[in-house]
PDB file of C-alpha atoms in Angstrom:
ATOM      1  CA  MET Y   1      94.275 148.844-177.269  1.00 46.00           C
ATOM      2  CA  PRO Y   2      91.574 147.428-177.985  1.00 59.00           C
ATOM      3  CA  LEU Y   3      91.495 145.131-181.429  1.00 66.00           C
ATOM      4  CA  PRO Y   4      91.659 147.825-184.074  1.00 69.00           C
ATOM      5  CA  HIS Y   5      89.033 148.017-186.394  1.00 77.00           C
ATOM      6  CA  LEU Y   6      88.885 145.641-189.394  1.00 91.00           C
ATOM      7  CA  PRO Y   7      87.757 147.496-192.339  1.00 93.00           C
ATOM      8  CA  LEU Y   8      86.472 146.307-195.378  1.00 95.00           C
ATOM      9  CA  ASP Y   9      89.822 147.054-197.383  1.00 95.00           C
ATOM     10  CA  ALA Y  10      91.910 145.055-195.198  1.00 97.00           C
ATOM     11  CA  ILE Y  11      89.822 141.773-195.721  1.00 98.00           C
ATOM     12  CA  THR Y  12      90.103 139.829-199.048  1.00 98.00           C
ATOM     13  CA  ILE Y  13      88.193 137.078-199.979  1.00 98.00           C
ATOM     14  CA  GLY Y  14      89.497 134.007-202.110  1.00 98.00           C
ATOM     15  CA  ALA Y  15      93.123 135.046-203.037  1.00 98.00           C
ATOM     16  CA  HIS Y  16      94.508 132.935-205.591  1.00 98.00           C
ATOM     17  CA  VAL Y  17      97.830 131.935-204.285  1.00 98.00           C
ATOM     18  CA  ASP Y  18     100.538 129.211-205.204  1.00 97.00           C
ATOM     19  CA  ASP Y  19     102.968 129.225-202.376  1.00 98.00           C
ATOM     20  CA  TRP Y  20     103.118 130.799-199.170  1.00 98.00           C
ATOM     21  CA  PRO Y  21     105.200 134.068-199.837  1.00 98.00           C
ATOM     22  CA  ALA Y  22     102.101 134.816-202.015  1.00 98.00           C
ATOM     23  CA  ALA Y  23      99.724 134.669-199.096  1.00 98.00           C
ATOM     24  CA  ILE Y  24     101.738 136.314-197.298  1.00 98.00           C
ATOM     25  CA  THR Y  25     101.906 138.850-199.712  1.00 98.00           C
ATOM     26  CA  ALA Y  26      98.081 139.278-200.199  1.00 98.00           C
ATOM     27  CA  ALA Y  27      98.228 140.325-196.283  1.00 98.00           C
ATOM     28  CA  GLY Y  28     100.955 142.722-196.883  1.00 98.00           C
ATOM     29  CA  ASP Y  29      99.008 144.329-199.615  1.00 98.00           C
ATOM     30  CA  ALA Y  30      95.567 144.022-197.198  1.00 98.00           C
ATOM     31  CA  LEU Y  31      97.665 146.213-194.488  1.00 98.00           C
ATOM     32  CA  VAL Y  32      98.935 148.959-197.191  1.00 98.00           C
ATOM     33  CA  ARG Y  33      95.632 149.083-198.641  1.00 97.00           C
ATOM     34  CA  SER Y  34      94.085 150.177-195.359  1.00 96.00           C
ATOM     35  CA  GLY Y  35      96.550 152.356-194.038  1.00 96.00           C
ATOM     36  CA  ALA Y  36      98.233 150.429-191.592  1.00 96.00           C
ATOM     37  CA  ALA Y  37     101.718 149.278-193.431  1.00 97.00           C
ATOM     38  CA  THR Y  38     103.678 150.056-196.008  1.00 98.00           C
ATOM     39  CA  SER Y  39     105.119 147.219-198.360  1.00 98.00           C
ATOM     40  CA  ALA Y  40     108.371 147.019-196.567  1.00 98.00           C
ATOM     41  CA  TYR Y  41     106.284 145.172-193.548  1.00 98.00           C
ATOM     42  CA  THR Y  42     105.534 142.821-196.443  1.00 98.00           C
ATOM     43  CA  ASP Y  43     108.780 141.799-196.862  1.00 98.00           C
ATOM     44  CA  ARG Y  44     109.586 141.799-193.013  1.00 98.00           C
ATOM     45  CA  MET Y  45     106.763 139.596-192.823  1.00 97.00           C
ATOM     46  CA  ILE Y  46     107.989 136.926-195.119  1.00 98.00           C
ATOM     47  CA  ALA Y  47     111.443 137.355-193.901  1.00 97.00           C
ATOM     48  CA  VAL Y  48     109.956 135.740-190.422  1.00 96.00           C
ATOM     49  CA  ILE Y  49     109.239 133.121-191.810  1.00 96.00           C
ATOM     50  CA  ALA Y  50     112.273 132.661-193.765  1.00 96.00           C
ATOM     51  CA  GLU Y  51     114.427 132.752-190.819  1.00 95.00           C
ATOM     52  CA  PHE Y  52     112.171 130.996-188.272  1.00 94.00           C
ATOM     53  CA  GLY Y  53     110.261 128.635-190.064  1.00 94.00           C
ATOM     54  CA  ALA Y  54     106.013 127.997-190.513  1.00 96.00           C
ATOM     55  CA  TYR Y  55     105.955 128.475-186.776  1.00 95.00           C
ATOM     56  CA  ILE Y  56     103.226 131.629-187.405  1.00 96.00           C
ATOM     57  CA  VAL Y  57     100.828 128.612-188.226  1.00 97.00           C
ATOM     58  CA  ILE Y  58      99.533 128.675-184.919  1.00 96.00           C
ATOM     59  CA  ALA Y  59      96.363 126.669-185.360  1.00 97.00           C
ATOM     60  CA  PRO Y  60      94.756 124.163-188.147  1.00 97.00           C
ATOM     61  CA  GLY Y  61      94.307 126.102-190.884  1.00 98.00           C
ATOM     62  CA  LEU Y  62      95.397 129.534-189.651  1.00 98.00           C
ATOM     63  CA  ALA Y  63      98.343 131.669-190.199  1.00 98.00           C
ATOM     64  CA  LEU Y  64      99.203 134.865-188.175  1.00 97.00           C
ATOM     65  CA  ALA Y  65     101.453 136.745-190.060  1.00 97.00           C
ATOM     66  CA  HIS Y  66     103.340 139.384-188.666  1.00 96.00           C
ATOM     67  CA  ALA Y  67     106.890 141.318-188.112  1.00 96.00           C
ATOM     68  CA  ARG Y  68     108.164 143.556-185.010  1.00 94.00           C
ATOM     69  CA  PRO Y  69     107.050 147.071-184.760  1.00 95.00           C
ATOM     70  CA  GLY Y  70     108.887 149.379-187.448  1.00 96.00           C
ATOM     71  CA  ALA Y  71     109.048 152.611-189.312  1.00 97.00           C
ATOM     72  CA  ASP Y  72     107.364 150.856-191.738  1.00 98.00           C
ATOM     73  CA  VAL Y  73     104.143 150.440-189.630  1.00 96.00           C
ATOM     74  CA  LEU Y  74     102.181 153.493-189.714  1.00 96.00           C
ATOM     75  CA  ALA Y  75      98.937 152.246-187.526  1.00 93.00           C
ATOM     76  CA  ASP Y  76      98.100 149.481-185.463  1.00 92.00           C
ATOM     77  CA  GLY Y  77      96.212 146.981-188.046  1.00 93.00           C
ATOM     78  CA  LEU Y  78      94.524 143.821-188.892  1.00 94.00           C
ATOM     79  CA  CYS Y  79      93.546 142.106-191.754  1.00 97.00           C
ATOM     80  CA  VAL Y  80      92.218 139.027-193.042  1.00 98.00           C
ATOM     81  CA  VAL Y  81      92.698 136.891-196.255  1.00 98.00           C
ATOM     82  CA  THR Y  82      91.045 133.769-197.245  1.00 98.00           C
ATOM     83  CA  LEU Y  83      92.473 131.658-199.578  1.00 98.00           C
ATOM     84  CA  ALA Y  84      90.406 130.082-202.785  1.00 98.00           C
ATOM     85  CA  GLU Y  85      92.743 126.981-202.511  1.00 97.00           C
ATOM     86  CA  PRO Y  86      95.061 126.394-199.008  1.00 98.00           C
ATOM     87  CA  VAL Y  87      98.560 126.383-199.120  1.00 98.00           C
ATOM     88  CA  ALA Y  88     101.416 124.274-197.346  1.00 98.00           C
ATOM     89  CA  PHE Y  89     103.260 126.626-195.353  1.00 98.00           C
ATOM     90  CA  GLY Y  90     105.452 123.540-193.873  1.00 97.00           C
ATOM     91  CA  HIS Y  91     104.292 123.477-190.328  1.00 97.00           C
ATOM     92  CA  PRO Y  92     103.272 119.520-189.569  1.00 95.00           C
ATOM     93  CA  HIS Y  93     100.310 119.762-187.568  1.00 96.00           C
ATOM     94  CA  ASN Y  94      98.637 122.864-188.671  1.00 97.00           C
ATOM     95  CA  ASP Y  95      99.107 122.955-192.816  1.00 98.00           C
ATOM     96  CA  PRO Y  96      97.516 123.534-195.315  1.00 98.00           C
ATOM     97  CA  VAL Y  97      96.368 126.876-194.461  1.00 98.00           C
ATOM     98  CA  SER Y  98      93.238 128.799-195.363  1.00 98.00           C
ATOM     99  CA  VAL Y  99      92.896 131.528-193.290  1.00 98.00           C
ATOM    100  CA  ILE Y 100      95.595 134.480-193.333  1.00 98.00           C
ATOM    101  CA  VAL Y 101      95.668 137.190-190.428  1.00 97.00           C
ATOM    102  CA  GLY Y 102      97.828 139.828-190.712  1.00 97.00           C
ATOM    103  CA  LEU Y 103      98.906 141.992-187.613  1.00 95.00           C
ATOM    104  CA  ALA Y 104     100.771 145.025-187.661  1.00 94.00           C
ATOM    105  CA  VAL Y 105     101.279 146.834-184.327  1.00 92.00           C
ATOM    106  CA  ALA Y 106     103.508 150.092-183.893  1.00 91.00           C
ATOM    107  CA  ASN Y 107     104.346 149.417-180.118  1.00 87.00           C
ATOM    108  CA  ALA Y 108     105.376 146.121-178.671  1.00 82.00           C
ATOM    109  CA  ASP Y 109     104.544 146.639-175.280  1.00 79.00           C
ATOM    110  CA  ASP Y 110     100.906 148.051-175.273  1.00 73.00           C
ATOM    111  CA  HIS Y 111      99.525 145.193-178.011  1.00 80.00           C
ATOM    112  CA  LEU Y 112      98.967 142.452-175.439  1.00 78.00           C
ATOM    113  CA  GLN Y 113      95.388 143.562-174.780  1.00 80.00           C
ATOM    114  CA  PHE Y 114      94.962 143.568-178.810  1.00 81.00           C
ATOM    115  CA  VAL Y 115      95.950 140.001-179.149  1.00 85.00           C
ATOM    116  CA  ALA Y 116      93.720 138.793-176.096  1.00 85.00           C
ATOM    117  CA  GLU Y 117      91.407 140.182-177.948  1.00 88.00           C
ATOM    118  CA  LEU Y 118      92.203 138.254-181.158  1.00 91.00           C
ATOM    119  CA  ALA Y 119      92.505 135.277-179.010  1.00 91.00           C
ATOM    120  CA  ASN Y 120      88.996 135.672-177.769  1.00 91.00           C
ATOM    121  CA  VAL Y 121      87.720 135.744-180.996  1.00 93.00           C
ATOM    122  CA  PHE Y 122      89.996 132.158-182.219  1.00 95.00           C
ATOM    123  CA  ASN Y 123      89.530 130.026-179.117  1.00 92.00           C
ATOM    124  CA  ASP Y 124      85.769 129.380-180.640  1.00 94.00           C
ATOM    125  CA  PRO Y 125      87.443 126.061-183.002  1.00 94.00           C
ATOM    126  CA  ALA Y 126      84.495 127.102-185.491  1.00 96.00           C
ATOM    127  CA  VAL Y 127      85.663 130.324-186.405  1.00 97.00           C
ATOM    128  CA  ILE Y 128      88.535 129.149-188.759  1.00 97.00           C
ATOM    129  CA  PRO Y 129      86.713 127.310-190.631  1.00 97.00           C
ATOM    130  CA  ALA Y 130      83.973 129.892-190.692  1.00 97.00           C
ATOM    131  CA  LEU Y 131      86.078 132.342-191.986  1.00 97.00           C
ATOM    132  CA  ALA Y 132      88.184 129.730-194.564  1.00 98.00           C
ATOM    133  CA  SER Y 133      84.123 129.655-196.317  1.00 97.00           C
ATOM    134  CA  ALA Y 134      82.936 132.940-195.880  1.00 97.00           C
ATOM    135  CA  ALA Y 135      81.742 134.501-199.136  1.00 97.00           C
ATOM    136  CA  THR Y 136      81.848 138.217-198.117  1.00 97.00           C
ATOM    137  CA  ALA Y 137      84.332 141.019-196.464  1.00 97.00           C
ATOM    138  CA  GLU Y 138      81.140 142.087-194.620  1.00 96.00           C
ATOM    139  CA  PHE Y 139      80.817 138.257-192.695  1.00 96.00           C
ATOM    140  CA  VAL Y 140      84.637 138.474-191.721  1.00 96.00           C
ATOM    141  CA  GLN Y 141      83.900 141.769-190.178  1.00 95.00           C
ATOM    142  CA  SER Y 142      81.096 140.330-188.269  1.00 93.00           C
ATOM    143  CA  VAL Y 143      83.023 137.938-187.036  1.00 93.00           C
ATOM    144  CA  PHE Y 144      85.299 140.211-186.096  1.00 89.00           C
ATOM    145  CA  GLU Y 145      82.858 143.007-184.190  1.00 82.00           C
ATOM    146  CA  LYS Y 146      80.689 140.068-182.553  1.00 64.00           C
ATOM    147  CA  ILE Y 147      83.571 140.448-179.325  1.00 54.00           C
ATOM    148  CA  ASP Y 148      83.221 144.119-179.013  1.00 47.00           C
ATOM    149  CA  SER Y 149      79.580 143.654-177.644  1.00 40.00           C
TER     150      SER Y 149
ATOM    151  CA  MET L   1     106.838 128.962-161.039  1.00 92.00           C
ATOM    152  CA  LYS L   2     107.523 130.441-164.141  1.00 96.00           C
ATOM    153  CA  ILE L   3     106.523 129.514-167.690  1.00 97.00           C
ATOM    154  CA  VAL L   4     108.314 130.746-170.579  1.00 96.00           C
ATOM    155  CA  VAL L   5     106.556 131.003-173.924  1.00 96.00           C
ATOM    156  CA  MET L   6     109.035 131.589-177.219  1.00 94.00           C
ATOM    157  CA  CYS L   7     107.991 132.661-180.733  1.00 93.00           C
ATOM    158  CA  GLY L   8     110.742 133.551-183.327  1.00 92.00           C
ATOM    159  CA  ILE L   9     110.528 137.185-182.821  1.00 91.00           C
ATOM    160  CA  GLY L  10     109.473 137.681-178.909  1.00 87.00           C
ATOM    161  CA  LEU L  11     105.740 139.501-179.955  1.00 87.00           C
ATOM    162  CA  GLY L  12     102.436 138.316-181.560  1.00 89.00           C
ATOM    163  CA  THR L  13     102.347 134.552-181.699  1.00 92.00           C
ATOM    164  CA  SER L  14     103.879 134.700-178.062  1.00 92.00           C
ATOM    165  CA  ALA L  15     101.477 136.923-177.168  1.00 92.00           C
ATOM    166  CA  ILE L  16      98.442 134.686-177.893  1.00 94.00           C
ATOM    167  CA  LEU L  17     100.264 131.590-176.480  1.00 95.00           C
ATOM    168  CA  LYS L  18     100.711 133.654-173.206  1.00 95.00           C
ATOM    169  CA  VAL L  19      97.175 134.316-172.990  1.00 95.00           C
ATOM    170  CA  ASN L  20      95.582 131.307-173.823  1.00 96.00           C
ATOM    171  CA  ALA L  21      98.789 129.738-171.616  1.00 97.00           C
ATOM    172  CA  GLU L  22      97.142 131.917-168.661  1.00 96.00           C
ATOM    173  CA  ARG L  23      93.859 130.683-169.023  1.00 96.00           C
ATOM    174  CA  ALA L  24      95.146 126.932-169.098  1.00 97.00           C
ATOM    175  CA  LEU L  25      96.644 127.814-166.027  1.00 97.00           C
ATOM    176  CA  GLU L  26      93.584 129.470-164.404  1.00 96.00           C
ATOM    177  CA  ARG L  27      91.389 126.540-165.183  1.00 96.00           C
ATOM    178  CA  LEU L  28      94.458 124.535-163.507  1.00 95.00           C
ATOM    179  CA  GLY L  29      94.451 126.700-160.452  1.00 95.00           C
ATOM    180  CA  ILE L  30      97.889 126.560-160.824  1.00 94.00           C
ATOM    181  CA  ASP L  31      99.620 130.246-160.097  1.00 94.00           C
ATOM    182  CA  ALA L  32     102.655 130.938-162.253  1.00 95.00           C
ATOM    183  CA  ASP L  33     104.311 133.723-163.978  1.00 96.00           C
ATOM    184  CA  VAL L  34     103.986 133.524-167.781  1.00 97.00           C
ATOM    185  CA  GLN L  35     106.928 135.194-169.987  1.00 95.00           C
ATOM    186  CA  ALA L  36     106.898 136.128-173.482  1.00 93.00           C
ATOM    187  CA  THR L  37     110.682 136.009-174.996  1.00 94.00           C
ATOM    188  CA  ASP L  38     112.350 135.449-178.645  1.00 93.00           C
ATOM    189  CA  VAL L  39     114.465 132.805-179.869  1.00 93.00           C
ATOM    190  CA  ALA L  40     117.386 135.203-179.368  1.00 92.00           C
ATOM    191  CA  GLY L  41     116.396 136.028-175.399  1.00 93.00           C
ATOM    192  CA  VAL L  42     115.027 132.024-174.582  1.00 94.00           C
ATOM    193  CA  SER L  43     118.619 131.300-172.840  1.00 92.00           C
ATOM    194  CA  VAL L  44     118.059 133.737-170.541  1.00 93.00           C
ATOM    195  CA  ALA L  45     114.609 134.033-170.082  1.00 93.00           C
ATOM    196  CA  ALA L  46     114.262 130.059-169.492  1.00 93.00           C
ATOM    197  CA  ALA L  47     117.197 129.573-167.217  1.00 94.00           C
ATOM    198  CA  ASP L  48     115.331 129.892-164.283  1.00 95.00           C
ATOM    199  CA  ALA L  49     111.710 128.747-166.073  1.00 96.00           C
ATOM    200  CA  GLN L  50     110.184 125.093-165.406  1.00 95.00           C
ATOM    201  CA  VAL L  51     108.515 125.213-168.573  1.00 96.00           C
ATOM    202  CA  ILE L  52     108.840 126.518-172.292  1.00 97.00           C
ATOM    203  CA  LEU L  53     105.772 126.511-174.421  1.00 97.00           C
ATOM    204  CA  THR L  54     106.503 126.764-178.246  1.00 96.00           C
ATOM    205  CA  SER L  55     105.970 125.927-181.727  1.00 96.00           C
ATOM    206  CA  SER L  56     107.383 122.288-183.603  1.00 95.00           C
ATOM    207  CA  GLU L  57     109.379 124.323-185.348  1.00 93.00           C
ATOM    208  CA  LEU L  58     111.560 126.427-182.901  1.00 95.00           C
ATOM    209  CA  VAL L  59     112.110 123.253-180.783  1.00 95.00           C
ATOM    210  CA  GLU L  60     115.623 122.889-181.895  1.00 93.00           C
ATOM    211  CA  ALA L  61     116.243 126.724-181.711  1.00 93.00           C
ATOM    212  CA  ILE L  62     116.351 126.731-177.920  1.00 94.00           C
ATOM    213  CA  GLY L  63     119.188 124.726-177.622  1.00 91.00           C
ATOM    214  CA  LYS L  64     120.752 123.420-173.940  1.00 91.00           C
ATOM    215  CA  THR L  65     117.836 124.132-171.338  1.00 93.00           C
ATOM    216  CA  ASN L  66     116.707 122.310-168.293  1.00 93.00           C
ATOM    217  CA  ALA L  67     113.439 123.680-168.468  1.00 95.00           C
ATOM    218  CA  ASP L  68     110.519 121.055-169.720  1.00 95.00           C
ATOM    219  CA  VAL L  69     109.990 121.901-173.687  1.00 96.00           C
ATOM    220  CA  ILE L  70     106.350 121.405-174.756  1.00 97.00           C
ATOM    221  CA  VAL L  71     104.857 121.912-178.095  1.00 97.00           C
ATOM    222  CA  ILE L  72     101.819 123.587-178.947  1.00 97.00           C
ATOM    223  CA  ASN L  73      99.892 122.470-181.912  1.00 97.00           C
ATOM    224  CA  ASN L  74      97.189 124.596-181.602  1.00 97.00           C
ATOM    225  CA  TYR L  75      97.883 128.187-179.588  1.00 96.00           C
ATOM    226  CA  PHE L  76      93.572 128.595-179.539  1.00 96.00           C
ATOM    227  CA  ASP L  77      93.296 125.255-177.950  1.00 97.00           C
ATOM    228  CA  VAL L  78      92.752 125.993-174.276  1.00 97.00           C
ATOM    229  CA  ASP L  79      92.000 122.302-173.566  1.00 97.00           C
ATOM    230  CA  GLU L  80      95.424 121.350-175.348  1.00 97.00           C
ATOM    231  CA  LEU L  81      97.264 123.813-173.476  1.00 97.00           C
ATOM    232  CA  ALA L  82      95.705 122.824-170.020  1.00 97.00           C
ATOM    233  CA  ALA L  83      96.079 118.827-170.432  1.00 97.00           C
ATOM    234  CA  LYS L  84     100.002 119.391-171.845  1.00 97.00           C
ATOM    235  CA  LEU L  85     100.513 121.691-168.770  1.00 96.00           C
ATOM    236  CA  GLU L  86      98.762 119.754-166.129  1.00 95.00           C
ATOM    237  CA  VAL L  87     100.998 116.566-167.442  1.00 94.00           C
ATOM    238  CA  ALA L  88     104.572 118.500-167.270  1.00 92.00           C
ATOM    239  CA  LEU L  89     103.808 120.213-163.907  1.00 90.00           C
ATOM    240  CA  GLY L  90     102.364 117.355-162.335  1.00 79.00           C
ATOM    241  CA  SER L  91      99.075 119.143-160.955  1.00 54.00           C
TER     242      SER L  91
END
């Protein structure tokens, strides 16, 4: 499975949020808008962090919001939310977070290729700061589409 | 050799760590099987593993293990992964 297309309606630029649950909710809203998930998936993404902590903050400034596959996942999907003001998730090294990538996978068994493509994007250390300061959704989309070529 | 990557739910973050750990191992010339698991499955998955890679947030959840636990701060930093794996595996 290649990286799912990142439609413009799955991108939110400069969201204003006060705390990490609001940041995850913004990512959930983007997945709902693009048709990848229902709002129940948002609640499950928040529950993962409530249960296991801020380990989803996997790089400086970046949170990977996700939960297990479920009936609330309508299609494989990706979303990107950038924050107007970074928020703390409680990670000792990678806080504060200014970019949230939301991931919905319909089937756990075949998401590895998808994630490998995601790793290809973010293995470039310039990408997180570039996304954090992105002015337009089109720019964010172009960062994720570069890897297809 | 077996290396376990662990995250809360066993997909997504652990898959990213698996992909980049494999890239780091390839760079080091080390042949290892990298298996992703979740908190619930780690004691079984890591029973015969040499190394567990995870987040600082999840170290306590591992419990008792004979494997070396390595905390990775930046899952996309193959240099960090390679440096820490090289120390742990003594290559």
